[in-house]
Amino acid sequence: LDWERQTLGQIENGERELKAWELAKLSSVLRVDMATFFQHEAATPQQPYVLWRNKPQNSVRIETEFLRRCKDYKLVETLNSIDTSKFQKLPSCKIDLKTSTYSDAYALAEQVRSELALGDFPASSLVKVLEEKFGIKFFFNDLEGNGSAASSVSDFGYCTLISSTEVPWRQHFSIAHELFHLITWDDEVLAQVNSDQKLRDHNERLAESFAAGLLVPAETLRREIRTLSKDNKLNDAGIVATARQFGISLEALLWRMAGLHFI
């Protein structure tokens, strides 16, 4: 106890540096955000915007926790002198929701898959590539209700929240869906989705099209169908096997096949 008092006194007097793990411990004991220790007297900054795929029950609480974790992650990077400049710049695309089409979303998916070098089956490498090459932060939480995913772009970086209770193939689709929002994120798009529900819905459908196009390359799908089909027909077992191969749900595969006029 005397040693702890001495250590605390040294920290308070500036005679000893505070380690990152000690700061995290103090934050937990005092039940405050770690960023509180670095705040000066100033106006409270505006919270970063969070774009939801399906907003869950208790969204305010979940959103607050998500943003707190984004801030804490950024703080840990700062305290540990992590060089974030080593990450590659994420591709970006400016869109206008009043004119953007599903064909545009599919074309963007083809471009992004090529730039990120995701290969024939992107679901298997998507998270690893986005984390290690582009520094995107992923958080997995129980989002309750019908919540499935959210994203935010701010000084804390590119952050994505995914439902921890969904099965892997639905998580894959949600991650690809949120990637569309990260790539197209700008103030004009946010203004459009906040002012017009139809444009907000259209933005979500564009993200769905992008996710399908990203995770299921047309040529790879055509090759897999030829491999698994018999007499130019693909049976139920073959369709299920194809969905698992791409790491997506059966429903998502069928929509993709219909969009490509394979069925």
PDB file of N, CA and C in Angstrom, residues 47-48 50 52 54-68 141 143-144 150 161:
ATOM      1  N   GLN A  47     -19.939  14.554 -31.239  1.00  0.00           N
ATOM      2  CA  GLN A  47     -19.707  13.126 -31.428  1.00  0.00           C
ATOM      3  C   GLN A  47     -19.665  12.787 -32.916  1.00  0.00           C
ATOM      4  N   PRO A  48     -18.779  11.871 -33.323  1.00  0.00           N
ATOM      5  CA  PRO A  48     -18.753  11.428 -34.721  1.00  0.00           C
ATOM      6  C   PRO A  48     -20.085  10.805 -35.127  1.00  0.00           C
ATOM      7  N   VAL A  50     -22.576   8.097 -36.740  1.00  0.00           N
ATOM      8  CA  VAL A  50     -22.621   6.644 -36.915  1.00  0.00           C
ATOM      9  C   VAL A  50     -23.741   6.312 -37.893  1.00  0.00           C
ATOM     10  N   TRP A  52     -26.016   3.483 -39.452  1.00  0.00           N
ATOM     11  CA  TRP A  52     -26.485   2.127 -39.141  1.00  0.00           C
ATOM     12  C   TRP A  52     -27.040   1.437 -40.375  1.00  0.00           C
ATOM     13  N   ASN A  54     -29.103  -1.508 -39.877  1.00  0.00           N
ATOM     14  CA  ASN A  54     -30.418  -1.627 -39.233  1.00  0.00           C
ATOM     15  C   ASN A  54     -30.236  -1.178 -37.793  1.00  0.00           C
ATOM     16  N   LYS A  55     -30.864  -0.080 -37.435  1.00  0.00           N
ATOM     17  CA  LYS A  55     -30.663   0.461 -36.090  1.00  0.00           C
ATOM     18  C   LYS A  55     -31.349  -0.441 -35.074  1.00  0.00           C
ATOM     19  N   PRO A  56     -30.610  -0.917 -34.055  1.00  0.00           N
ATOM     20  CA  PRO A  56     -31.187  -1.841 -33.072  1.00  0.00           C
ATOM     21  C   PRO A  56     -31.922  -1.114 -31.956  1.00  0.00           C
ATOM     22  N   GLN A  57     -32.558  -1.881 -31.104  1.00  0.00           N
ATOM     23  CA  GLN A  57     -33.100  -1.332 -29.883  1.00  0.00           C
ATOM     24  C   GLN A  57     -31.924  -0.867 -29.022  1.00  0.00           C
ATOM     25  N   ASN A  58     -32.182   0.110 -28.161  1.00  0.00           N
ATOM     26  CA  ASN A  58     -31.112   0.662 -27.315  1.00  0.00           C
ATOM     27  C   ASN A  58     -29.946   1.172 -28.154  1.00  0.00           C
ATOM     28  N   SER A  59     -30.250   1.745 -29.315  1.00  0.00           N
ATOM     29  CA  SER A  59     -29.194   2.170 -30.235  1.00  0.00           C
ATOM     30  C   SER A  59     -28.310   3.259 -29.635  1.00  0.00           C
ATOM     31  N   VAL A  60     -28.890   4.138 -28.811  1.00  0.00           N
ATOM     32  CA  VAL A  60     -28.097   5.226 -28.224  1.00  0.00           C
ATOM     33  C   VAL A  60     -26.997   4.658 -27.333  1.00  0.00           C
ATOM     34  N   ARG A  61     -27.350   3.701 -26.494  1.00  0.00           N
ATOM     35  CA  ARG A  61     -26.369   3.094 -25.598  1.00  0.00           C
ATOM     36  C   ARG A  61     -25.297   2.345 -26.381  1.00  0.00           C
ATOM     37  N   ILE A  62     -25.728   1.563 -27.371  1.00  0.00           N
ATOM     38  CA  ILE A  62     -24.773   0.784 -28.162  1.00  0.00           C
ATOM     39  C   ILE A  62     -23.866   1.704 -28.972  1.00  0.00           C
ATOM     40  N   GLU A  63     -24.433   2.761 -29.518  1.00  0.00           N
ATOM     41  CA  GLU A  63     -23.654   3.713 -30.309  1.00  0.00           C
ATOM     42  C   GLU A  63     -22.618   4.425 -29.436  1.00  0.00           C
ATOM     43  N   THR A  64     -23.026   4.818 -28.232  1.00  0.00           N
ATOM     44  CA  THR A  64     -22.097   5.477 -27.306  1.00  0.00           C
ATOM     45  C   THR A  64     -20.928   4.564 -26.955  1.00  0.00           C
ATOM     46  N   GLU A  65     -21.228   3.292 -26.706  1.00  0.00           N
ATOM     47  CA  GLU A  65     -20.187   2.319 -26.375  1.00  0.00           C
ATOM     48  C   GLU A  65     -19.260   2.098 -27.566  1.00  0.00           C
ATOM     49  N   PHE A  66     -19.833   2.036 -28.756  1.00  0.00           N
ATOM     50  CA  PHE A  66     -19.044   1.853 -29.980  1.00  0.00           C
ATOM     51  C   PHE A  66     -18.052   3.008 -30.154  1.00  0.00           C
ATOM     52  N   LEU A  67     -18.525   4.244 -30.025  1.00  0.00           N
ATOM     53  CA  LEU A  67     -17.660   5.408 -30.191  1.00  0.00           C
ATOM     54  C   LEU A  67     -16.608   5.484 -29.085  1.00  0.00           C
ATOM     55  N   ARG A  68     -16.971   5.063 -27.868  1.00  0.00           N
ATOM     56  CA  ARG A  68     -15.990   5.040 -26.785  1.00  0.00           C
ATOM     57  C   ARG A  68     -14.851   4.086 -27.111  1.00  0.00           C
ATOM     58  N   ASN A 141     -20.011  -6.802 -31.348  1.00  0.00           N
ATOM     59  CA  ASN A 141     -20.850  -6.687 -30.156  1.00  0.00           C
ATOM     60  C   ASN A 141     -22.215  -7.323 -30.406  1.00  0.00           C
ATOM     61  N   LEU A 143     -25.645  -6.667 -30.837  1.00  0.00           N
ATOM     62  CA  LEU A 143     -26.351  -5.435 -31.179  1.00  0.00           C
ATOM     63  C   LEU A 143     -27.840  -5.469 -30.841  1.00  0.00           C
ATOM     64  N   GLU A 144     -28.325  -6.618 -30.382  1.00  0.00           N
ATOM     65  CA  GLU A 144     -29.702  -6.745 -29.904  1.00  0.00           C
ATOM     66  C   GLU A 144     -30.707  -6.465 -31.030  1.00  0.00           C
ATOM     67  N   ALA A 150     -22.800  -1.219 -38.280  1.00  0.00           N
ATOM     68  CA  ALA A 150     -22.725   0.238 -38.329  1.00  0.00           C
ATOM     69  C   ALA A 150     -21.309   0.634 -38.686  1.00  0.00           C
ATOM     70  N   LEU A 161     -18.707  -1.607 -36.789  1.00  0.00           N
ATOM     71  CA  LEU A 161     -19.315  -2.400 -35.714  1.00  0.00           C
ATOM     72  C   LEU A 161     -20.155  -3.503 -36.345  1.00  0.00           C
TER      73      LEU A 161
END
